[in-house]
Amino acid sequence: MKWNGWGYSDSRFLFNKKGQAEFTGNRYRLSGMIIPGLKDWMEGTFGANLQHKTQATVSPILFFFSILSIVSAAFVEELKSTGIPFSHEAEDRVFRAHGKKAHFTHFNFWFEKVLFINVTLFFFFFYCHNDVVKIVELACKHNVCLIPYGGGTSVSSALECPPEETRSIVSLDTSQMNRILWIDEKNLTAHVESGIVGQDLERLLNESGYCTGHEPDSMEFSSLGGWVATRASGMKKNIYGNIEDLVIHIKMVTPRGVIEKSCQGPRMSTGPDIHHFILGSEGTLGVVTEVTIKIRPMPEYQKYGSVVFPNFEQGVACLREVARQRCAPASIRLMDNEQFKFGHALKPQVSSIFTSFLDGLKKFYITKFKGFDPNRLCVATLLFEGPREKVLQHEKQVYDIAAKFGGLAAGEDNGQRGYMLTFVIAYLRDLGMDYYVIGESFETSVPWDRVLDICRNVKARIIRECKDKGVQFPPLSTCRVTQTYDAGACVYFYFAFNYRGLSDPVHVYEQVEHAAREEILANGGSLSHHHGVGKLRKEWMRETVSNVGVGMLKSVKDYVDPNNIFGNRNLL
Amino acid sequence: MASKAVYSQHRDPLLKKRDDFEDILEERRKTSDLRYALRCYTPALYKGLTPCTVSDLKTMVLQSDQLLYVINQVSKETGTATDEIQLEAEAILEEMAHRLQLTTVRFFAFTLSKIFKTLFRSICVNEEGIQRLQQAIQEHPVVLLPSHRSYMDFLLVSYILYTYDLALPVIAAGMDFMGMKIVGEMLRMSGAFFIRRSFGGDKLYWAVFSEYVKTMLKNGFAPVEFFLEGTRSRTAKSLTPKLGLLNIVMDPFLKGQVFDVSLVPVSISYERILEEALYARELLGVPKPKESTSGLFKARKILSENYGSIHVYFGQPVSARSLAEGRVDRSQFNLTPRHIPSKPSEGIQDFVNDSAFRLVRSQEENMVLKPWVLLAALLLQNQAAGNKLGVLVEDLTEQAVWLRDLSRQFGAFLHWPDHVPPSRVVSSSLSLHRSLVRVSEGRVQLNSESGSGFPPAAMTPEEELLSKAVVVLSCASYRNQVLHVFIRAALLACAVHSVTGSRKQEIFNTFSFLRNMFSNEFILRPGAEVQDFEEACYLLVKSAVLQIHQQEVLVTDSGHRTLAFLTSILDPFVQGYQMVCRFLCEEATETLTENQFVPAVRKFFIKHLLTGGLKYVEVLSSDLQKNALAALLRLGAVQKLRGGADQGTLKVNTVMVNSLEDTLGGKLPTQKTLAARL
């Protein structure tokens, strides 16, 4: 894995000697392919130029050598006696002091300001619930700050060490707690250690013919404990539910002791659900160690699909109708025009003349025959799951609704590529970084009647802010609707800009992101749908949940962790 | 940001940079009007426009969630079937809606060209403003906010937009136009839509109306145009803005239905207003003639006169978004469905009110002032000083040059031809306005016999006074155009004048007392007391009139002339307000109603003018009287009774009115308590 960016070290985009884009490695469908459209798209969208490459950054190790490790000696001594392995290699520490996904930008720029960063001084691997109990006890005894660390895919600065923290900071790495402890086929549940990474969990369950169906876009790297701690949401939540619907039982170690329920009843009326103190607590109350999660038999049949709409408005109207009729497929996502173009740019080189002829014909049919404006049309990607017959029936129902809104079925292949892009898009960010392009994504949830307004306004706000802050090139500002609910939808925004000519791009980037979030809130969007609050969005918590709300959360924190041992300072 | 221009202009008026003008009639005089009227017209449109016809628009309004909601609500309240109310709504919309069509526009383009060429010497437009507007139209929905001095205003704006190939606006017009049968329909076809003057409690009407305006705005159908001042200003002073329509056009932005709205103030300044004498008589109580087509034909004799030039300045577009930034929490609309009508919260009302004042002020600031405006101010002061013989032309010229320099220092947008000797400028101004002034034996004085319509012979003293008043009020309507330049400094000058001693705090107290007293009279943004005070200080220090120290304000030796000018420019208003107070104390009976107020005051004033107890004829202006009453009502010195047989009866708090009169007269120091209360 990469220390300063997303994903696997072997997978990345690069421009080959002929100036064509290529995706390396062999993990993804796109791996090893030439992507002829990407260069033009990058140049056209960002004004990026292959001649203007960012200078390579220096390894962080050089910089972190000078940071002294002042850890309470007594704590270290007692720890050694427990026999739990730990490390204080600099690179490990940096790795764990930050989320991977979001703060890629900071890595390239932060070295100038290295003194301001507080870095984890130690981190521990641990192997079971009892190890955790011991460490937490010790930390309480010696007043050491603990920061739980799962997959490290946080994009809310949740894993950054608070700069104001003066105690020793110890990172608790759950990655070695990755076993499925048991599977209960009668109740369709599995008891799993919290450190297990999404794809491993899914693979292991598949071996027994089951799945959880929880597939967040980060599932290659994110962990079960992380999902619980952030209230994660999966792509196929329409069938399987979000994490709060999936968990049956949670065991968490807090400074006060271990919290768990006494039974596994599917629903309880026992006062406010204590799981909901844990779900979304973002590591401020303790470490989730074991989770009992619902499982389902693996789906018999899967089918991708896609629909082209003449414009985004029609697309949203269709999604709304699908939600009204409660017939959403496992996943339904609507990309706007900019993302449609982007997806198009990522089409790999076609191997046969026949395919390219067919593509041309399709394009002709949609734009000329059906009169779709290529600068307005947008596309929805679909994923159906279930028994084959039901899938086909369901598919027809959805396509019928789409037709009412001017939607044309656009094939399985386009749908599948749409979902693959989700995984690949993160790698593209690293490519952008090489050519002065920085970008980020963020999400919100919003009532149906405001979906169009929020999409328009937030995109326009990003463009205006970039312009006001002196960005020389028009930014990429795009969105997609990724989830549908009865009363609203989840909207995902991407923005990226070419920062050539800016003296302080990170600052500009932060300002734009900040402005975009303000715009979301002003337009009736939520602070977060599934990324969480972390430290990045903390300032808006009070207006989001009211004074009393903050007070309630605070008093829980004060009881559970009076000395702020879990001192990552997220959320509040 | 666009709005920054609005704020920053106050800092240093001298640095104000304004665009140059171009005469659009010049081209008309050279080329064929017919070809011009028939030329190809392809304006740039809003980028988010969903093309729709006039009838699509109506359907959208009638099917909107907001209207349907109100229809249901009204149906529940009144027990009438929804279908019936739906029909009623359709009828309202039918009565209201415009039917913009190009052929009528072309007809107007042709006839107006002919008319404008005979009436006016030139119509000057700032082209940079036009370019900015063109940009704005493409970016965001646009609201055009012209000043309102004449019936001509909206035809003029549409004419100019047509000339520059810009999207034609839809214009909110008062229902009284509809009285003119053919003309009303023609105006409708050139983009006017008609609103009833008052529809206070009529929910359905309000819903149809607001939804209609919002739909046009949101869809970018056309720029929406309306008059912030609500009605034509008869006095040429800007009127306190009306907030109804501004509230409506702000709403889609505040509720996130559009990203932004560009508000474009347009300042239209006439060298000579067509309705000049008409307004004066209206202010004196001769009722306004009802708009009728035949009346319009009678008015055609005005065609034979020269009305000088018109300047139209399209101001910097102000972004609603940047006005609202940091002021309005838009998330307050998150918790109720947006189609349910609700009264704007106090915060929103304050914000809209504040924005309206800013916009009217930027209209004011971009009004072009002609030399005649300065002359009118000087002549009125001369006359009030009791100079029966009139003033020597040379003296007038000298004073005018002095005033020209002063007003330039104060940042006035003065159109004084610098390459022409001042005497020529003065004489040509005088000749354009010869209906108001008379020059004989090298002396200039107001033309007191010109009260056109009054028979010269056998006039009673009262008639004589009224005929004089017509001229004075016409003249005042020109002087009034420059008031906004001087008002803050004049308030300060009055305060300096009336405070004994030189303590800054006291002067500020008196300043804010006066400012508050006159805030129905002039455009003074609520809550901007300190800002206005600082601005006034800045101007008077810069023009070397005052020296301001930590605690003290001192008048310089050279400053007396300016100070005297400034106090006397405000003096008619001070005296007028004082007299209104006196009237209320002395003559107001228990049963005086609001409707009887103006005639009664007028009678009282005429009596005092004839006996010489009152210096300024212009206090006869019903505008001043109404403003004074409004101020007293606002301050609580007078109360209006509501309901029952006493509906509209004025209840006077004699003690308070008395003390206000004395404070205005400088007889009483501004009491702390009073100042604090005000």
mmCIF file of N, CA, C and O in Angstrom, chain B residues 47-80:
data_model
loop_
_atom_site.group_PDB
_atom_site.id
_atom_site.type_symbol
_atom_site.label_atom_id
_atom_site.label_comp_id
_atom_site.label_asym_id
_atom_site.label_seq_id
_atom_site.Cartn_x
_atom_site.Cartn_y
_atom_site.Cartn_z
ATOM 1 N N LYS B 47 -28.100 31.554 -19.244
ATOM 2 C CA LYS B 47 -27.550 30.241 -19.610
ATOM 3 C C LYS B 47 -28.404 29.083 -19.110
ATOM 4 O O LYS B 47 -28.439 28.026 -19.700
ATOM 5 N N GLY B 48 -29.132 29.324 -18.014
ATOM 6 C CA GLY B 48 -29.956 28.238 -17.480
ATOM 7 C C GLY B 48 -31.388 28.266 -17.981
ATOM 8 O O GLY B 48 -32.256 27.629 -17.410
ATOM 9 N N LEU B 49 -31.617 29.046 -19.037
ATOM 10 C CA LEU B 49 -32.984 29.242 -19.515
ATOM 11 C C LEU B 49 -33.609 27.949 -20.036
ATOM 12 O O LEU B 49 -32.988 27.225 -20.800
ATOM 13 N N THR B 50 -34.826 27.688 -19.572
ATOM 14 C CA THR B 50 -35.617 26.644 -20.212
ATOM 15 C C THR B 50 -36.628 27.389 -21.089
ATOM 16 O O THR B 50 -37.490 28.066 -20.559
ATOM 17 N N PRO B 51 -36.452 27.303 -22.387
ATOM 18 C CA PRO B 51 -37.297 28.114 -23.258
ATOM 19 C C PRO B 51 -38.771 27.778 -23.017
ATOM 20 O O PRO B 51 -39.127 26.609 -22.916
ATOM 21 N N CYS B 52 -39.592 28.806 -22.899
ATOM 22 C CA CYS B 52 -41.010 28.551 -22.744
ATOM 23 C C CYS B 52 -41.813 29.739 -23.257
ATOM 24 O O CYS B 52 -41.324 30.856 -23.291
ATOM 25 N N THR B 53 -43.026 29.461 -23.653
ATOM 26 C CA THR B 53 -43.864 30.519 -24.198
ATOM 27 C C THR B 53 -44.614 31.199 -23.069
ATOM 28 O O THR B 53 -44.590 30.745 -21.926
ATOM 29 N N VAL B 54 -45.294 32.295 -23.436
ATOM 30 C CA VAL B 54 -46.053 33.034 -22.450
ATOM 31 C C VAL B 54 -47.118 32.142 -21.807
ATOM 32 O O VAL B 54 -47.357 32.207 -20.607
ATOM 33 N N SER B 55 -47.709 31.250 -22.608
ATOM 34 C CA SER B 55 -48.774 30.420 -22.030
ATOM 35 C C SER B 55 -48.197 29.254 -21.223
ATOM 36 O O SER B 55 -48.794 28.840 -20.228
ATOM 37 N N ASP B 56 -47.024 28.764 -21.592
ATOM 38 C CA ASP B 56 -46.353 27.761 -20.742
ATOM 39 C C ASP B 56 -46.147 28.316 -19.348
ATOM 40 O O ASP B 56 -46.339 27.638 -18.342
ATOM 41 N N LEU B 57 -45.754 29.574 -19.378
ATOM 42 C CA LEU B 57 -45.460 30.263 -18.132
ATOM 43 C C LEU B 57 -46.682 30.258 -17.225
ATOM 44 O O LEU B 57 -46.605 29.956 -16.045
ATOM 45 N N LYS B 58 -47.824 30.578 -17.830
ATOM 46 C CA LYS B 58 -49.064 30.615 -17.048
ATOM 47 C C LYS B 58 -49.375 29.237 -16.486
ATOM 48 O O LYS B 58 -49.744 29.097 -15.325
ATOM 49 N N THR B 59 -49.214 28.227 -17.313
ATOM 50 C CA THR B 59 -49.490 26.875 -16.840
ATOM 51 C C THR B 59 -48.574 26.523 -15.666
ATOM 52 O O THR B 59 -49.025 25.942 -14.678
ATOM 53 N N MET B 60 -47.308 26.875 -15.811
ATOM 54 C CA MET B 60 -46.372 26.577 -14.724
ATOM 55 C C MET B 60 -46.814 27.229 -13.421
ATOM 56 O O MET B 60 -46.733 26.621 -12.350
ATOM 57 N N VAL B 61 -47.273 28.461 -13.538
ATOM 58 C CA VAL B 61 -47.706 29.178 -12.334
ATOM 59 C C VAL B 61 -48.930 28.486 -11.734
ATOM 60 O O VAL B 61 -48.982 28.202 -10.540
ATOM 61 N N LEU B 62 -49.890 28.169 -12.609
ATOM 62 C CA LEU B 62 -51.148 27.602 -12.110
ATOM 63 C C LEU B 62 -50.945 26.213 -11.526
ATOM 64 O O LEU B 62 -51.724 25.769 -10.703
ATOM 65 N N GLN B 63 -49.891 25.529 -11.969
ATOM 66 C CA GLN B 63 -49.670 24.179 -11.444
ATOM 67 C C GLN B 63 -48.601 24.130 -10.365
ATOM 68 O O GLN B 63 -48.211 23.053 -9.920
ATOM 69 N N SER B 64 -48.117 25.283 -9.979
ATOM 70 C CA SER B 64 -47.038 25.296 -8.989
ATOM 71 C C SER B 64 -47.550 24.810 -7.643
ATOM 72 O O SER B 64 -48.706 25.014 -7.284
ATOM 73 N N ASP B 65 -46.652 24.175 -6.902
ATOM 74 C CA ASP B 65 -46.999 23.656 -5.572
ATOM 75 C C ASP B 65 -47.513 24.772 -4.679
ATOM 76 O O ASP B 65 -48.452 24.595 -3.920
ATOM 77 N N GLN B 66 -46.851 25.920 -4.806
ATOM 78 C CA GLN B 66 -47.206 27.028 -3.930
ATOM 79 C C GLN B 66 -48.649 27.463 -4.139
ATOM 80 O O GLN B 66 -49.404 27.608 -3.191
ATOM 81 N N LEU B 67 -49.016 27.620 -5.404
ATOM 82 C CA LEU B 67 -50.369 28.094 -5.691
ATOM 83 C C LEU B 67 -51.398 27.031 -5.298
ATOM 84 O O LEU B 67 -52.425 27.336 -4.694
ATOM 85 N N LEU B 68 -51.094 25.786 -5.633
ATOM 86 C CA LEU B 68 -52.031 24.719 -5.282
ATOM 87 C C LEU B 68 -52.252 24.665 -3.772
ATOM 88 O O LEU B 68 -53.361 24.464 -3.291
ATOM 89 N N TYR B 69 -51.172 24.869 -3.056
ATOM 90 C CA TYR B 69 -51.286 24.858 -1.596
ATOM 91 C C TYR B 69 -52.238 25.947 -1.118
ATOM 92 O O TYR B 69 -53.130 25.698 -0.310
ATOM 93 N N VAL B 70 -52.038 27.166 -1.666
ATOM 94 C CA VAL B 70 -52.871 28.290 -1.228
ATOM 95 C C VAL B 70 -54.322 28.083 -1.657
ATOM 96 O O VAL B 70 -55.248 28.375 -0.904
ATOM 97 N N ILE B 71 -54.504 27.533 -2.847
ATOM 98 C CA ILE B 71 -55.870 27.265 -3.303
ATOM 99 C C ILE B 71 -56.580 26.326 -2.333
ATOM 100 O O ILE B 71 -57.710 26.569 -1.911
ATOM 101 N N ASN B 72 -55.871 25.284 -1.919
ATOM 102 C CA ASN B 72 -56.453 24.349 -0.958
ATOM 103 C C ASN B 72 -56.773 25.020 0.356
ATOM 104 O O ASN B 72 -57.826 24.793 0.951
ATOM 105 N N GLN B 73 -55.830 25.847 0.773
ATOM 106 C CA GLN B 73 -56.000 26.540 2.040
ATOM 107 C C GLN B 73 -57.231 27.460 1.982
ATOM 108 O O GLN B 73 -58.081 27.424 2.876
ATOM 109 N N VAL B 74 -57.314 28.250 0.921
ATOM 110 C CA VAL B 74 -58.437 29.178 0.777
ATOM 111 C C VAL B 74 -59.743 28.398 0.701
ATOM 112 O O VAL B 74 -60.754 28.776 1.293
ATOM 113 N N SER B 75 -59.691 27.285 -0.011
ATOM 114 C CA SER B 75 -60.886 26.468 -0.141
ATOM 115 C C SER B 75 -61.357 25.972 1.223
ATOM 116 O O SER B 75 -62.544 25.972 1.524
ATOM 117 N N LYS B 76 -60.402 25.565 2.060
ATOM 118 C CA LYS B 76 -60.770 25.096 3.395
ATOM 119 C C LYS B 76 -61.359 26.223 4.229
ATOM 120 O O LYS B 76 -62.308 26.035 4.972
ATOM 121 N N GLU B 77 -60.756 27.412 4.089
ATOM 122 C CA GLU B 77 -61.199 28.528 4.919
ATOM 123 C C GLU B 77 -62.585 29.039 4.519
ATOM 124 O O GLU B 77 -63.390 29.409 5.357
ATOM 125 N N THR B 78 -62.810 29.086 3.199
ATOM 126 C CA THR B 78 -64.045 29.715 2.744
ATOM 127 C C THR B 78 -65.124 28.706 2.415
ATOM 128 O O THR B 78 -66.280 29.075 2.232
ATOM 129 N N GLY B 79 -64.742 27.452 2.302
ATOM 130 C CA GLY B 79 -65.716 26.433 1.941
ATOM 131 C C GLY B 79 -66.063 26.423 0.469
ATOM 132 O O GLY B 79 -66.985 25.730 0.053
ATOM 133 N N THR B 80 -65.327 27.188 -0.321
ATOM 134 C CA THR B 80 -65.565 27.177 -1.766
ATOM 135 C C THR B 80 -64.815 25.987 -2.376
ATOM 136 O O THR B 80 -63.757 25.594 -1.870
#
